[in-house]
Amino acid sequence: MNSFETMAPTDIRKLISSGQITGPTAGMAKGYTQANLAILKKEYAFDFLLFCQRNPKACPLVDVTEVGSYIPSTIAKDADIRTDIPKYRIYKDGVFTEEVTDIKDYWEDDMVAFLIGCSFTFETPLLEAGIPIRHIEENCNVPMYKTNIDCAKAGVFEGPTVVSMRPMSQADAIRAIQITSRFPGVHGAPIHIGDPSLIGINDIQQPDFGDAVTIKEGEIPVFWACGVTPQAVAMQSKPSIMITHAPGCMFISDLKDEKLSVL
């Protein structure tokens, strides 16, 4: 991971598109914004744009492509959204059908790609503040959970908010709130701290997406709204097709993290 941490986004995207990186991207291209992905056909695009606008904590948009374009030109003008993510998930009529490493065979001329802010972006300032990030320490994917917090409905799209979780001490949790509040474009401050059952999580060691991590004595779980939310929404709303990133396998953009900071 250390060599990937200091590599430029363009170089990492080349390794991804050539199949040399196929796993989670946490800690890669330090200082550059990572993004979740949701691709839909044009007939669903307005409803989903409205869904993101109504649910900015879970789905903060950093770019939307032109209809039929696979280039996220605002955040990476030389990228190809069909090949530059380590793993993609295909949902058909709400059912997860396949995980693939490129989507050229699925791409259609009426598709629109939505790039959604990712909490990996604020992990750099958390680490710089001396706050440990457990899934990076344990070299695994961040744990993510469906909650009982409903998203605001928009058109055909509705479903539960998904959260990512990072365990930390109470003192670090307070500092994390302060730091992540500066990044509303990548989920901002946590939406819950402490007892997971209050947001519908029955077993913290059984995440719905990603991997379980160690919660040490004296630590509390801290939960942020997560860009995997569209995948839970796809399962409930059942569009004919939705293509997403595989959880933890993000698009690494050329956008610097500080561009999304409000302070």
Short mmCIF file of C-alpha atoms in Angstrom, two decimals:
data_model
loop_
_atom_site.label_atom_id
_atom_site.label_comp_id
_atom_site.label_asym_id
_atom_site.label_seq_id
_atom_site.Cartn_x
_atom_site.Cartn_y
_atom_site.Cartn_z
CA MET A 1 0.00 0.00 0.00
CA ASN A 2 2.85 2.41 0.78
CA SER A 3 3.94 2.72 -2.87
CA PHE A 4 0.34 3.29 -3.98
CA GLU A 5 -0.05 5.97 -1.33
CA THR A 6 2.36 8.33 -3.10
CA MET A 7 1.50 7.47 -6.72
CA ALA A 8 -0.30 9.92 -8.99
CA PRO A 9 -3.97 9.18 -9.76
CA THR A 10 -3.25 8.75 -13.47
CA ASP A 11 -0.63 6.08 -12.74
CA ILE A 12 -2.92 4.20 -10.38
CA ARG A 13 -5.76 4.30 -12.92
CA LYS A 14 -3.40 2.74 -15.49
CA LEU A 15 -2.61 -0.08 -13.05
CA ILE A 16 -6.32 -0.55 -12.43
CA SER A 17 -7.31 -0.58 -16.11
CA SER A 18 -4.55 -3.11 -16.85
CA GLY A 19 -5.79 -5.42 -14.09
CA GLN A 20 -2.82 -4.96 -11.75
CA ILE A 21 -4.97 -3.48 -8.97
CA THR A 22 -8.26 -5.31 -8.29
CA GLY A 23 -9.01 -4.57 -4.65
CA PRO A 24 -9.93 -1.74 -2.25
CA THR A 25 -8.37 1.67 -2.87
CA ALA A 26 -8.26 3.09 0.68
CA GLY A 27 -4.95 4.88 1.26
CA MET A 28 -4.04 5.15 -2.43
CA ALA A 29 -3.02 8.45 -4.12
CA LYS A 30 -2.94 10.30 -0.82
CA GLY A 31 -4.43 13.77 -1.09
CA TYR A 32 -6.65 13.03 -4.09
CA THR A 33 -10.40 12.62 -4.00
CA GLN A 34 -11.89 9.16 -4.42
CA ALA A 35 -15.45 8.65 -5.62
CA ASN A 36 -18.25 6.10 -5.54
CA LEU A 37 -19.97 5.25 -8.83
CA ALA A 38 -23.54 4.75 -9.98
CA ILE A 39 -24.37 4.37 -13.68
CA LEU A 40 -27.94 4.42 -14.96
CA LYS A 41 -29.76 4.71 -18.25
CA LYS A 42 -30.96 8.20 -19.23
CA GLU A 43 -34.58 7.37 -18.38
CA TYR A 44 -33.59 7.11 -14.69
CA ALA A 45 -31.01 9.91 -14.64
CA PHE A 46 -33.23 12.82 -13.57
CA ASP A 47 -34.84 10.83 -10.76
CA PHE A 48 -31.41 9.80 -9.49
CA LEU A 49 -30.03 13.34 -9.76
CA LEU A 50 -33.00 14.47 -7.66
CA PHE A 51 -32.35 11.61 -5.23
CA CYS A 52 -28.76 12.80 -4.74
CA GLN A 53 -29.92 16.38 -4.29
CA ARG A 54 -32.37 15.29 -1.57
CA ASN A 55 -29.83 13.04 0.16
CA PRO A 56 -26.60 15.03 0.18
CA LYS A 57 -25.09 13.28 3.22
CA ALA A 58 -25.19 9.85 1.57
CA CYS A 59 -24.86 10.95 -2.07
CA PRO A 60 -22.79 14.14 -2.42
CA LEU A 61 -22.15 14.53 -6.15
CA VAL A 62 -18.66 15.41 -7.39
CA ASP A 63 -19.36 14.85 -11.11
CA VAL A 64 -22.05 13.72 -13.55
CA THR A 65 -21.14 12.73 -17.10
CA GLU A 66 -22.90 13.78 -20.27
CA VAL A 67 -25.35 11.20 -21.62
CA GLY A 68 -23.33 8.49 -23.35
CA SER A 69 -19.97 9.79 -22.15
CA TYR A 70 -17.71 7.54 -20.09
CA ILE A 71 -15.27 10.38 -19.32
CA PRO A 72 -15.75 12.14 -15.96
CA SER A 73 -14.28 15.30 -17.47
CA THR A 74 -14.73 17.58 -14.45
CA ILE A 75 -12.56 15.46 -12.14
CA ALA A 76 -10.36 13.36 -14.49
CA LYS A 77 -10.38 14.41 -18.13
CA ASP A 78 -8.27 11.49 -19.39
CA ALA A 79 -10.10 8.74 -17.46
CA ASP A 80 -12.42 6.01 -18.71
CA ILE A 81 -15.14 5.19 -16.20
CA ARG A 82 -15.60 1.77 -17.88
CA THR A 83 -12.12 0.50 -16.98
CA ASP A 84 -10.61 2.71 -14.26
CA ILE A 85 -12.26 1.17 -11.19
CA PRO A 86 -10.86 -2.09 -9.73
CA LYS A 87 -14.22 -3.90 -9.54
CA TYR A 88 -17.77 -3.10 -10.61
CA ARG A 89 -21.11 -4.55 -9.59
CA ILE A 90 -24.00 -5.12 -11.99
CA TYR A 91 -27.55 -4.86 -10.64
CA LYS A 92 -30.42 -5.91 -12.91
CA ASP A 93 -33.98 -5.23 -11.76
CA GLY A 94 -32.64 -4.79 -8.23
CA VAL A 95 -30.67 -8.05 -8.17
CA PHE A 96 -26.87 -8.12 -7.86
CA THR A 97 -25.91 -10.38 -10.75
CA GLU A 98 -22.19 -10.06 -11.33
CA GLU A 99 -18.90 -8.48 -10.29
CA VAL A 100 -16.52 -7.56 -13.13
CA THR A 101 -13.26 -5.67 -13.64
CA ASP A 102 -14.43 -3.60 -16.61
CA ILE A 103 -17.85 -2.69 -17.99
CA LYS A 104 -17.20 -2.14 -21.71
CA ASP A 105 -19.60 -4.97 -22.53
CA TYR A 106 -22.33 -3.35 -20.44
CA TRP A 107 -21.90 0.26 -21.52
CA GLU A 108 -24.68 1.75 -23.65
CA ASP A 109 -24.93 5.07 -25.47
CA ASP A 110 -27.77 6.33 -23.26
CA MET A 111 -25.99 5.83 -19.93
CA VAL A 112 -25.10 8.52 -17.39
CA ALA A 113 -22.39 8.11 -14.73
CA PHE A 114 -22.74 9.69 -11.31
CA LEU A 115 -19.55 10.14 -9.24
CA ILE A 116 -20.34 10.46 -5.54
CA GLY A 117 -18.01 11.72 -2.82
CA CYS A 118 -16.25 9.06 -0.74
CA SER A 119 -15.25 9.08 2.91
CA PHE A 120 -11.78 7.78 1.95
CA THR A 121 -11.13 11.45 1.07
CA PHE A 122 -11.29 12.64 4.67
CA GLU A 123 -9.18 9.76 5.95
CA THR A 124 -6.01 11.63 4.98
CA PRO A 125 -6.70 14.57 7.34
CA LEU A 126 -7.81 12.12 10.04
CA LEU A 127 -4.48 10.26 9.76
CA GLU A 128 -2.56 13.54 9.72
CA ALA A 129 -4.30 14.42 13.00
CA GLY A 130 -3.02 11.17 14.51
CA ILE A 131 -6.37 9.38 14.42
CA PRO A 132 -5.85 5.72 13.45
CA ILE A 133 -8.01 4.24 10.68
CA ARG A 134 -8.59 0.61 11.57
CA HIS A 135 -9.37 -0.83 8.12
CA ILE A 136 -6.14 0.69 6.78
CA GLU A 137 -4.21 -0.71 9.75
CA GLU A 138 -5.73 -4.14 9.17
CA ASN A 139 -5.35 -3.93 5.37
CA CYS A 140 -9.00 -4.69 4.66
CA ASN A 141 -12.14 -2.97 3.41
CA VAL A 142 -14.07 -0.47 5.54
CA PRO A 143 -17.15 -2.07 7.16
CA MET A 144 -20.50 -0.79 5.83
CA TYR A 145 -24.02 -1.41 7.09
CA LYS A 146 -27.60 -0.89 5.99
CA THR A 147 -29.49 1.17 8.58
CA ASN A 148 -33.07 1.95 9.56
CA ILE A 149 -32.54 5.55 8.40
CA ASP A 150 -34.65 6.02 5.28
CA CYS A 151 -33.44 8.17 2.42
CA ALA A 152 -35.70 10.90 1.06
CA LYS A 153 -37.61 9.42 -1.88
CA ALA A 154 -37.14 10.87 -5.38
CA GLY A 155 -39.06 9.48 -8.34
CA VAL A 156 -38.54 5.72 -8.43
CA PHE A 157 -35.61 5.81 -5.99
CA GLU A 158 -36.00 5.04 -2.30
CA GLY A 159 -34.30 2.87 0.29
CA PRO A 160 -32.13 2.79 3.41
CA THR A 161 -29.06 4.86 4.16
CA VAL A 162 -25.83 2.84 4.23
CA VAL A 163 -23.13 3.89 6.70
CA SER A 164 -19.41 3.23 6.97
CA MET A 165 -17.91 2.66 10.42
CA ARG A 166 -14.58 3.55 11.98
CA PRO A 167 -13.89 2.66 15.64
CA MET A 168 -11.99 5.19 17.71
CA SER A 169 -11.53 6.52 21.21
CA GLN A 170 -14.02 9.06 22.53
CA ALA A 171 -11.42 11.83 22.31
CA ASP A 172 -10.59 10.91 18.71
CA ALA A 173 -14.29 10.76 17.86
CA ILE A 174 -14.74 14.37 18.97
CA ARG A 175 -11.75 15.43 16.87
CA ALA A 176 -13.04 13.39 13.92
CA ILE A 177 -16.34 15.27 14.03
CA GLN A 178 -14.45 18.55 13.83
CA ILE A 179 -12.25 17.41 10.95
CA THR A 180 -14.87 15.71 8.80
CA SER A 181 -17.32 18.59 9.20
CA ARG A 182 -14.96 20.48 6.89
CA PHE A 183 -15.74 18.04 4.07
CA PRO A 184 -19.49 18.20 3.33
CA GLY A 185 -18.75 17.14 -0.27
CA VAL A 186 -17.58 13.71 0.97
CA HIS A 187 -20.28 12.95 3.59
CA GLY A 188 -19.22 15.51 6.19
CA ALA A 189 -19.67 14.82 9.89
CA PRO A 190 -20.82 11.44 11.27
CA ILE A 191 -24.55 10.75 11.38
CA HIS A 192 -24.34 8.46 14.44
CA ILE A 193 -21.91 7.65 17.25
CA GLY A 194 -22.16 4.77 19.69
CA ASP A 195 -24.88 2.11 20.04
CA PRO A 196 -25.33 0.58 16.56
CA SER A 197 -28.74 -0.90 17.43
CA LEU A 198 -30.22 2.61 17.49
CA ILE A 199 -29.77 2.81 13.71
CA GLY A 200 -30.84 -0.76 13.04
CA ILE A 201 -27.48 -2.56 13.09
CA ASN A 202 -27.92 -5.77 15.07
CA ASP A 203 -24.40 -7.19 14.81
CA ILE A 204 -21.45 -4.85 14.34
CA GLN A 205 -19.26 -7.84 13.43
CA GLN A 206 -21.46 -8.71 10.43
CA PRO A 207 -21.28 -5.79 7.99
CA ASP A 208 -23.55 -5.83 4.93
CA PHE A 209 -20.63 -4.68 2.76
CA GLY A 210 -16.87 -4.69 3.32
CA ASP A 211 -15.05 -6.38 6.20
CA ALA A 212 -15.42 -6.48 9.97
CA VAL A 213 -12.65 -4.70 11.88
CA THR A 214 -11.36 -4.92 15.43
CA ILE A 215 -13.05 -2.66 17.98
CA LYS A 216 -10.68 -2.32 20.91
CA GLU A 217 -11.66 -1.89 24.54
CA GLY A 218 -12.58 1.72 25.24
CA GLU A 219 -13.38 2.49 21.60
CA ILE A 220 -16.76 3.49 20.18
CA PRO A 221 -18.08 2.97 16.64
CA VAL A 222 -18.45 6.16 14.60
CA PHE A 223 -20.75 6.05 11.56
CA TRP A 224 -20.69 8.18 8.44
CA ALA A 225 -23.26 8.22 5.63
CA CYS A 226 -21.82 6.16 2.77
CA GLY A 227 -21.82 6.26 -1.02
CA VAL A 228 -22.74 2.58 -1.15
CA THR A 229 -26.27 3.80 -0.38
CA PRO A 230 -27.23 3.70 -4.10
CA GLN A 231 -26.58 -0.05 -4.13
CA ALA A 232 -29.07 -0.60 -1.30
CA VAL A 233 -31.45 1.75 -3.11
CA ALA A 234 -31.05 -0.23 -6.36
CA MET A 235 -32.06 -3.42 -4.55
CA GLN A 236 -35.25 -1.75 -3.35
CA SER A 237 -36.09 0.48 -6.34
CA LYS A 238 -35.18 -2.09 -9.03
CA PRO A 239 -34.08 -0.03 -12.07
CA SER A 240 -33.58 -2.20 -15.16
CA ILE A 241 -29.81 -1.85 -14.74
CA MET A 242 -27.49 -0.04 -12.35
CA ILE A 243 -23.73 -0.37 -12.53
CA THR A 244 -21.76 0.58 -9.43
CA HIS A 245 -18.28 0.27 -7.98
CA ALA A 246 -17.72 -2.77 -5.79
CA PRO A 247 -17.73 -1.52 -2.18
CA GLY A 248 -14.31 -0.12 -1.28
CA CYS A 249 -13.09 -0.15 -4.90
CA MET A 250 -13.28 3.53 -5.79
CA PHE A 251 -12.61 5.81 -8.71
CA ILE A 252 -9.48 7.85 -7.97
CA SER A 253 -9.83 11.32 -9.45
CA ASP A 254 -7.39 14.13 -10.23
CA LEU A 255 -9.26 16.41 -7.82
CA LYS A 256 -7.26 17.42 -4.75
CA ASP A 257 -8.92 16.78 -1.39
CA GLU A 258 -8.62 20.38 -0.29
CA LYS A 259 -10.89 21.45 -3.14
CA LEU A 260 -13.72 19.82 -1.20
CA SER A 261 -12.82 21.40 2.13
CA VAL A 262 -14.90 24.35 3.31
CA LEU A 263 -12.26 25.56 5.79
#
